[in-house]
Amino acid sequence: MGGRGGWWRGKSTPAKVETYTRWSFHTFPFIEVATFALPAFGYVPAPVNWILFLLVSTHAAVAAVTASLTLDWTRGRRPLPVRLLWALGTATVVIAVVSLVVALHGPRGADNGAAAGTVFVGVLSFGIGTLALAVRGTRRMVCGVLGAAVGAGAVAVPAGVSAPGAAVAAGAVVLAAGFFTFTSAFSVWLLNAVYELDEARETRARLAVAEERLRFGRDLHDVMGRNLAVVALKSELAVQLARRGRPEAVEQMVEVQRIARETQREVREVVRGYREADLRTELAGAQGVLTAAGIDCEVSGPVTGLPAEIQSALGWVVREATTNVLRHGDAATCAVSLRVAEGRVTLTVENDGAPGIGSGSGTDTAEPGRGSGLAGLRERLREVDGVLRAGPAGSDLFRLTAEVPLPPDSVPEQAPAPEPGGSPRPVPHPVSEVTS
């Protein structure tokens, strides 16, 4: 029992369903023999009863082999057993007609009518039901059942069955053959559906793994990109200061050490999957880094009151935009503005680098050697229904704009409206509280 239980538990769900389906069809021969052949011994004398028993048993055996091989075909494991299907169809017709003739014209004709009805209908029904395994399409299955019923009535009348009896036999074939045909069709459909669901589950698991890998690569790029650019910038500055004998070189290298440790911590957070970007921190960091690089950076707009997921998405936008300005542009000024209006928050980053520079990989047509930073930002913003636009904004400006809709219940407090006939009141500068 333990061995059999372990054998069953070791199977996958589709394999269990297939095993159940196969053994169901393997029981059909025994049902056919027990239902239609064995009763002949009770009301048909020898040797007619043995003839009927051997005919039905032979038909059941051929049907069992055909069902097993045809199920393999439905799973794509072997070609369709065409010859065996023709053999089963021929055997079904021949055995049904022979059993009918033997039962009607053998000894003790008074009881042979029951044998004719059971054996004749049973052989046709199981035969048509097994052949349905190789049929695709409901219309063809219905035509097969109706054709078997019409054929049964057409054969029964010349064999000596009365017209009402032939009609009853045809109706019995329709019911029995229809039932077994439906059983075969439903079993194949269920088996295929279980395998398809299992394949879909495996595909979903593979996609989840691929998506996690993309997330990890995207986060790693976002974390390392700006920090490495800052490390390179400050290291170069330290080298220049050291060559001139300036003591500020030590301060720059201490800052490089701090950034390296911060990067190590952020990489660990990326590996654990807990990495979130804080918008206020990213704005302050962007202003500090760009100022250290000799770029005049101005940050304006409200930060407080935004949902955490929107702050995180926009924080990554600020980080990537800062990285691109440092790496790809020759900017002297950079302006970062945050605006909330009409249920949407808009982040705009402008720099006066050369046209087309500063976009990094954010352009729609990636160039060789470029990364995938802005493409990753588009994926992040898509998670909060946001959009990202990046491109030249004049002869000497490059603009990156991110727009994210706000949930109805989380619209932050708006800036004061302009007075009639006057200019708008100044917007508070929250970042100034965290920057020197």
Coordinates of C-alpha atoms in Angstrom, one line a residue:
M1 CA 0.0 0.0 0.0
G2 CA 2.8 2.4 0.9
G3 CA 4.6 1.7 -2.4
R4 CA 1.4 2.2 -4.4
G5 CA 0.6 5.4 -2.5
G6 CA 4.0 6.7 -3.0
W7 CA 3.8 5.9 -6.7
W8 CA 0.5 7.8 -6.9
R9 CA 1.7 10.8 -4.8
G10 CA 4.8 11.0 -6.9
K11 CA 2.8 11.9 -10.0
S12 CA 2.0 15.4 -11.1
T13 CA -1.7 16.5 -11.3
P14 CA -1.8 16.1 -15.1
A15 CA -0.2 12.6 -14.8
K16 CA -2.8 11.6 -12.2
V17 CA -5.6 12.7 -14.5
E18 CA -4.1 10.9 -17.4
T19 CA -3.7 7.7 -15.4
Y20 CA -7.3 8.0 -14.2
T21 CA -8.5 8.5 -17.7
R22 CA -6.6 5.6 -19.1
W23 CA -7.7 3.2 -16.4
S24 CA -11.3 4.3 -17.0
F25 CA -11.0 3.3 -20.6
H26 CA -9.3 0.1 -19.6
T27 CA -12.4 -0.8 -17.5
F28 CA -14.7 -0.4 -20.5
P29 CA -13.8 -3.9 -22.0
F30 CA -14.8 -5.6 -18.7
I31 CA -18.0 -3.5 -18.6
E32 CA -18.8 -4.5 -22.2
V33 CA -18.2 -8.2 -21.6
A34 CA -20.0 -8.2 -18.3
T35 CA -23.0 -6.3 -19.6
F36 CA -23.5 -7.7 -23.0
A37 CA -21.7 -11.1 -23.3
L38 CA -22.1 -12.8 -19.9
P39 CA -25.9 -12.5 -19.9
A40 CA -26.1 -14.6 -23.1
F41 CA -25.2 -17.7 -21.0
G42 CA -28.5 -17.2 -19.2
Y43 CA -30.9 -17.3 -22.1
V44 CA -28.9 -18.6 -25.1
P45 CA -27.9 -22.3 -25.3
A46 CA -24.4 -23.5 -26.1
P47 CA -22.6 -23.2 -28.4
V48 CA -24.3 -19.9 -29.4
N49 CA -23.6 -18.3 -26.0
W50 CA -19.9 -19.0 -26.4
I51 CA -19.9 -17.6 -29.9
L52 CA -21.5 -14.4 -28.6
F53 CA -19.0 -14.3 -25.7
L54 CA -16.0 -14.7 -27.9
L55 CA -17.2 -12.1 -30.4
V56 CA -17.9 -9.5 -27.7
S57 CA -14.6 -10.3 -25.9
T58 CA -12.6 -9.9 -29.1
H59 CA -14.3 -6.6 -29.8
A60 CA -13.6 -5.4 -26.3
A61 CA -9.9 -6.3 -26.6
V62 CA -9.5 -4.5 -29.9
A63 CA -11.3 -1.4 -28.5
A64 CA -9.0 -1.4 -25.4
V65 CA -5.8 -1.4 -27.5
T66 CA -7.3 1.2 -29.8
A67 CA -8.3 3.5 -26.9
S68 CA -4.8 3.3 -25.4
L69 CA -2.9 4.1 -28.6
T70 CA -5.4 6.9 -29.5
L71 CA -4.9 8.5 -26.1
D72 CA -1.2 8.6 -26.8
W73 CA -2.0 10.3 -30.1
T74 CA -4.1 13.0 -28.3
R75 CA -1.0 13.8 -26.2
G76 CA 1.3 13.9 -29.3
R77 CA 3.3 10.9 -28.3
R78 CA 2.7 8.7 -31.4
P79 CA 1.0 9.0 -34.8
L80 CA -2.7 8.4 -35.1
P81 CA -3.3 4.6 -35.3
V82 CA -5.2 4.8 -38.6
R83 CA -5.0 1.1 -39.4
L84 CA -6.1 0.0 -35.9
L85 CA -9.1 2.5 -36.1
W86 CA -10.2 1.0 -39.4
A87 CA -9.8 -2.5 -37.9
L88 CA -11.9 -1.5 -34.9
G89 CA -14.6 0.0 -37.2
T90 CA -14.7 -3.0 -39.4
A91 CA -14.8 -5.4 -36.4
T92 CA -17.6 -3.4 -34.8
V93 CA -19.8 -3.7 -37.9
V94 CA -18.9 -7.3 -38.6
I95 CA -19.3 -8.5 -35.0
A96 CA -22.6 -6.6 -34.5
V97 CA -24.1 -8.1 -37.7
V98 CA -22.8 -11.6 -36.9
S99 CA -24.1 -11.5 -33.4
L100 CA -27.5 -10.3 -34.6
V101 CA -27.7 -13.1 -37.2
V102 CA -26.5 -15.8 -34.8
A103 CA -28.9 -14.6 -32.1
L104 CA -31.9 -14.4 -34.4
H105 CA -31.4 -17.6 -36.4
G106 CA -29.8 -19.8 -33.9
P107 CA -31.6 -22.4 -31.7
R108 CA -34.3 -21.3 -29.2
G109 CA -35.4 -18.3 -31.3
A110 CA -37.9 -17.3 -28.6
D111 CA -35.1 -16.0 -26.3
N112 CA -32.7 -14.9 -29.0
G113 CA -34.4 -11.5 -29.4
A114 CA -32.9 -10.3 -26.0
A115 CA -29.5 -11.5 -27.1
A116 CA -29.8 -9.6 -30.4
G117 CA -30.8 -6.4 -28.6
T118 CA -28.1 -6.4 -26.0
V119 CA -25.1 -7.6 -28.0
F120 CA -26.0 -5.7 -31.1
V121 CA -26.5 -2.4 -29.3
G122 CA -23.6 -2.9 -26.9
V123 CA -21.0 -3.6 -29.6
L124 CA -22.1 -0.7 -31.7
S125 CA -22.2 1.7 -28.8
F126 CA -18.7 0.8 -27.4
G127 CA -17.2 0.8 -30.9
I128 CA -18.6 4.2 -31.8
G129 CA -17.5 5.6 -28.4
T130 CA -14.0 4.4 -28.8
L131 CA -13.7 5.7 -32.4
A132 CA -14.8 9.1 -31.1
L133 CA -11.4 9.4 -29.4
A134 CA -9.8 10.0 -32.8
V135 CA -12.5 12.5 -33.9
R136 CA -12.1 16.3 -33.6
G137 CA -15.3 18.4 -33.8
T138 CA -18.7 18.0 -32.3
R139 CA -20.5 17.8 -35.6
R140 CA -18.4 14.8 -36.7
M141 CA -19.2 13.0 -33.5
V142 CA -22.9 13.7 -33.8
C143 CA -22.8 12.4 -37.4
G144 CA -21.0 9.3 -36.3
V145 CA -23.6 8.5 -33.6
L146 CA -26.6 9.2 -36.0
G147 CA -24.9 7.2 -38.7
A148 CA -24.5 4.2 -36.4
A149 CA -28.1 4.4 -35.4
V150 CA -29.4 4.6 -39.0
G151 CA -27.1 1.7 -39.9
A152 CA -28.3 -0.3 -37.0
G153 CA -31.9 0.1 -38.2
A154 CA -31.0 -0.6 -41.8
V155 CA -29.3 -3.8 -40.9
A156 CA -31.8 -5.0 -38.3
V157 CA -34.7 -5.1 -40.8
P158 CA -33.1 -7.4 -43.4
A159 CA -31.8 -9.6 -40.6
G160 CA -35.4 -10.4 -39.5
V161 CA -36.2 -7.8 -36.9
S162 CA -39.6 -6.0 -37.2
A163 CA -39.8 -2.4 -38.1
P164 CA -40.7 -1.3 -34.5
G165 CA -37.9 -3.4 -33.1
A166 CA -35.5 -1.9 -35.6
A167 CA -36.6 1.6 -34.5
V168 CA -36.2 0.7 -30.9
A169 CA -32.7 -0.7 -31.6
A170 CA -31.8 2.5 -33.5
G171 CA -33.0 4.6 -30.6
A172 CA -31.0 2.5 -28.1
V173 CA -27.9 2.9 -30.2
V174 CA -28.4 6.7 -30.3
L175 CA -28.6 6.8 -26.5
A176 CA -25.9 4.4 -25.6
A177 CA -23.4 5.4 -28.4
G178 CA -24.2 9.1 -27.6
F179 CA -23.3 8.5 -24.0
F180 CA -20.0 6.8 -24.7
T181 CA -19.1 9.3 -27.3
F182 CA -19.7 12.1 -24.9
T183 CA -17.7 10.3 -22.3
S184 CA -14.8 9.9 -24.7
A185 CA -14.9 13.5 -25.9
F186 CA -15.2 14.9 -22.4
S187 CA -12.3 12.8 -21.1
V188 CA -10.0 14.0 -23.9
W189 CA -11.1 17.6 -23.4
L190 CA -10.5 17.3 -19.6
L191 CA -7.1 15.7 -20.1
N192 CA -5.9 18.3 -22.6
A193 CA -7.3 21.1 -20.4
V194 CA -5.4 19.9 -17.3
Y195 CA -2.1 19.7 -19.3
E196 CA -2.7 23.2 -20.7
L197 CA -3.4 24.6 -17.3
D198 CA -0.2 22.9 -16.0
E199 CA 1.8 24.4 -18.9
A200 CA 0.2 27.8 -18.2
R201 CA 1.2 27.5 -14.5
E202 CA 4.8 26.7 -15.5
T203 CA 4.8 29.5 -18.0
R204 CA 3.6 31.9 -15.3
A205 CA 6.3 30.7 -13.0
R206 CA 9.0 31.2 -15.7
L207 CA 7.6 34.7 -16.4
A208 CA 7.7 35.6 -12.7
V209 CA 11.3 34.5 -12.6
A210 CA 12.1 36.5 -15.7
E211 CA 10.3 39.6 -14.3
E212 CA 12.2 39.3 -11.0
R213 CA 15.4 39.2 -12.9
L214 CA 14.4 42.3 -14.9
R215 CA 13.5 44.0 -11.7
F216 CA 16.8 43.1 -10.1
G217 CA 18.8 44.3 -13.1
R218 CA 16.7 47.5 -13.3
D219 CA 17.2 48.3 -9.6
L220 CA 20.9 47.5 -9.8
H221 CA 21.3 49.8 -12.7
D222 CA 19.4 52.6 -11.0
V223 CA 21.4 52.1 -7.7
M224 CA 24.8 51.8 -9.3
G225 CA 24.4 54.3 -12.1
R226 CA 24.4 57.6 -10.3
N227 CA 26.6 56.5 -7.4
L228 CA 29.4 55.3 -9.7
A229 CA 29.1 58.5 -11.7
V230 CA 29.5 60.5 -8.4
V231 CA 32.4 58.3 -7.3
A232 CA 34.2 58.9 -10.6
L233 CA 33.5 62.6 -10.4
K234 CA 34.7 63.0 -6.8
S235 CA 37.7 60.8 -7.4
E236 CA 38.8 62.9 -10.4
L237 CA 38.3 66.0 -8.2
A238 CA 40.3 64.5 -5.4
V239 CA 43.1 63.7 -7.9
Q240 CA 43.2 67.2 -9.1
L241 CA 43.2 68.6 -5.6
A242 CA 45.9 66.2 -4.5
R243 CA 48.2 67.2 -7.4
R244 CA 47.8 70.8 -6.2
G245 CA 48.6 69.9 -2.6
R246 CA 45.1 71.0 -1.5
P247 CA 43.8 69.4 1.8
E248 CA 40.3 69.3 0.4
A249 CA 41.3 66.1 -1.5
V250 CA 41.0 64.1 1.8
E251 CA 37.4 65.4 2.2
Q252 CA 36.5 64.3 -1.3
M253 CA 38.0 60.8 -0.7
V254 CA 36.1 60.6 2.6
E255 CA 32.9 61.4 0.6
V256 CA 33.8 58.7 -2.0
Q257 CA 34.2 56.2 0.9
R258 CA 30.8 57.2 2.2
I259 CA 29.1 56.8 -1.2
A260 CA 30.8 53.4 -1.6
R261 CA 29.4 52.2 1.7
E262 CA 26.0 53.7 0.9
T263 CA 26.1 51.9 -2.5
Q264 CA 26.9 48.6 -0.8
R265 CA 23.9 49.0 1.5
E266 CA 21.6 49.8 -1.3
V267 CA 22.8 46.8 -3.3
R268 CA 22.0 44.6 -0.3
E269 CA 18.5 46.1 -0.3
V270 CA 18.1 45.4 -4.0
V271 CA 19.1 41.8 -3.4
R272 CA 16.5 41.5 -0.6
G273 CA 13.9 43.2 -2.8
Y274 CA 13.2 45.9 -0.3
R275 CA 14.6 48.8 -2.3
E276 CA 12.3 51.9 -2.3
A277 CA 13.3 55.4 -3.4
D278 CA 12.3 58.4 -1.2
L279 CA 11.4 61.4 -3.3
R280 CA 12.6 64.0 -0.8
T281 CA 15.9 62.2 -0.3
E282 CA 16.5 61.8 -4.0
L283 CA 15.7 65.5 -4.7
A284 CA 18.2 66.5 -2.0
G285 CA 20.8 64.1 -3.2
A286 CA 20.3 65.3 -6.8
Q287 CA 20.8 68.9 -5.8
G288 CA 23.9 68.1 -3.8
V289 CA 25.5 65.9 -6.4
L290 CA 24.9 68.3 -9.3
T291 CA 26.1 71.2 -7.3
A292 CA 29.3 69.3 -6.5
A293 CA 29.7 68.7 -10.2
G294 CA 29.6 72.4 -10.9
I295 CA 26.0 72.4 -12.3
D296 CA 23.7 75.0 -10.9
C297 CA 20.6 72.9 -9.7
E298 CA 17.3 74.4 -8.7
V299 CA 14.6 72.3 -7.1
S300 CA 11.0 73.5 -6.6
G301 CA 7.6 72.2 -5.9
P302 CA 5.6 70.4 -3.1
V303 CA 6.8 67.0 -1.9
T304 CA 4.8 66.2 1.1
G305 CA 1.4 64.5 0.9
L306 CA 2.1 62.3 -2.1
P307 CA 1.4 58.5 -1.8
A308 CA 4.4 56.3 -1.0
E309 CA 4.3 54.4 -4.3
I310 CA 4.2 57.6 -6.3
Q311 CA 7.0 59.1 -4.3
S312 CA 9.0 56.0 -4.9
A313 CA 8.4 56.0 -8.7
L314 CA 9.2 59.7 -9.0
G315 CA 12.3 59.2 -6.8
W316 CA 13.7 56.7 -9.3
V317 CA 13.0 59.2 -12.1
V318 CA 15.0 61.9 -10.2
R319 CA 17.8 59.4 -9.7
E320 CA 18.0 58.3 -13.3
A321 CA 17.7 61.9 -14.6
T322 CA 20.6 63.0 -12.4
T323 CA 22.7 60.1 -13.6
N324 CA 22.1 61.0 -17.2
V325 CA 22.9 64.7 -16.7
L326 CA 26.2 63.7 -15.0
R327 CA 27.1 61.1 -17.6
H328 CA 25.9 62.3 -20.9
G329 CA 25.5 66.0 -20.8
D330 CA 27.7 69.1 -20.6
A331 CA 25.1 71.1 -18.6
A332 CA 25.7 74.3 -16.7
T333 CA 22.2 74.5 -15.2
C334 CA 19.5 72.0 -14.2
A335 CA 16.0 72.6 -13.0
V336 CA 13.8 70.1 -11.2
S337 CA 10.2 71.0 -10.6
L338 CA 7.3 69.2 -9.1
R339 CA 3.8 70.3 -9.8
V340 CA 0.4 69.0 -8.7
A341 CA -2.7 70.0 -10.7
E342 CA -6.0 68.5 -11.8
G343 CA -5.4 65.2 -10.0
R344 CA -1.9 64.6 -11.6
V345 CA 1.6 65.1 -10.3
T346 CA 4.2 66.2 -12.9
L347 CA 7.9 66.0 -12.4
T348 CA 10.0 67.9 -14.9
V349 CA 13.8 67.8 -15.2
E350 CA 15.5 70.3 -17.6
N351 CA 19.1 70.8 -18.4
D352 CA 21.0 72.9 -20.9
G353 CA 23.2 70.2 -22.2
A354 CA 23.6 69.8 -26.0
P355 CA 20.5 68.6 -27.8
G356 CA 19.9 64.9 -27.7
I357 CA 22.5 64.5 -24.9
G358 CA 21.3 63.7 -21.4
S359 CA 18.7 61.3 -22.7
G360 CA 20.8 58.3 -22.0
S361 CA 18.8 55.3 -23.0
G362 CA 15.5 57.0 -22.6
T363 CA 15.1 57.7 -26.3
D364 CA 12.6 55.5 -28.0
T365 CA 15.3 54.3 -30.4
A366 CA 18.2 52.9 -28.3
E367 CA 21.6 53.4 -29.6
P368 CA 24.5 50.8 -29.4
G369 CA 26.2 51.0 -26.1
R370 CA 23.4 52.7 -24.3
G371 CA 21.8 51.3 -21.2
S372 CA 18.1 50.8 -20.4
G373 CA 17.6 53.3 -17.6
L374 CA 14.7 55.3 -18.9
A375 CA 13.1 52.2 -20.4
G376 CA 13.2 50.8 -16.8
L377 CA 11.6 54.1 -15.6
R378 CA 8.8 53.7 -18.0
E379 CA 8.1 50.2 -16.6
R380 CA 8.1 51.7 -13.0
L381 CA 5.8 54.5 -14.0
R382 CA 3.5 52.1 -15.8
E383 CA 2.9 50.3 -12.5
V384 CA 1.3 53.5 -11.2
D385 CA -0.4 54.4 -14.5
G386 CA 2.2 57.1 -15.2
V387 CA 3.9 58.1 -18.4
L388 CA 7.4 59.3 -19.2
R389 CA 8.5 61.7 -22.0
A390 CA 12.1 62.6 -22.8
G391 CA 13.5 64.7 -25.6
P392 CA 14.9 68.1 -26.7
A393 CA 12.9 71.1 -25.7
G394 CA 14.5 73.8 -27.9
S395 CA 17.9 74.5 -29.3
D396 CA 19.8 74.0 -26.0
L397 CA 17.5 72.3 -23.6
F398 CA 16.7 68.7 -22.8
R399 CA 13.5 67.9 -20.9
L400 CA 12.4 64.8 -19.1
T401 CA 8.8 64.8 -17.9
A402 CA 7.0 62.2 -15.7
E403 CA 3.2 62.4 -15.1
V404 CA 1.4 60.2 -12.6
P405 CA -2.3 60.3 -11.8
L406 CA -3.1 60.7 -8.1
P407 CA -5.7 58.6 -6.3
P408 CA -8.9 60.6 -5.6
D409 CA -8.4 60.4 -1.8
S410 CA -4.7 61.3 -1.8
V411 CA -4.5 64.7 -3.6
P412 CA -2.0 66.8 -1.6
E413 CA -2.6 70.3 -0.6
Q414 CA -2.3 72.6 -3.6
A415 CA -0.2 75.7 -3.8
P416 CA -2.0 79.0 -3.1
A417 CA -4.0 80.3 -6.1
P418 CA -2.8 83.5 -7.8
E419 CA -4.6 86.6 -6.6
P420 CA -6.8 88.4 -9.1
G421 CA -4.7 90.6 -11.4
G422 CA -1.5 89.6 -9.7
S423 CA 1.2 87.0 -9.9
P424 CA 1.0 83.7 -8.1
R425 CA 2.3 83.4 -4.6
P426 CA 5.7 81.7 -4.2
V427 CA 5.6 77.9 -3.7
P428 CA 7.3 76.7 -0.6
H429 CA 10.7 74.9 -1.1
P430 CA 10.5 71.8 1.0
V431 CA 13.8 70.5 -0.3
S432 CA 15.7 73.4 1.2
E433 CA 14.9 72.0 4.6
V434 CA 17.1 69.0 3.9
T435 CA 19.8 70.6 1.9
S436 CA 22.5 73.0 2.9

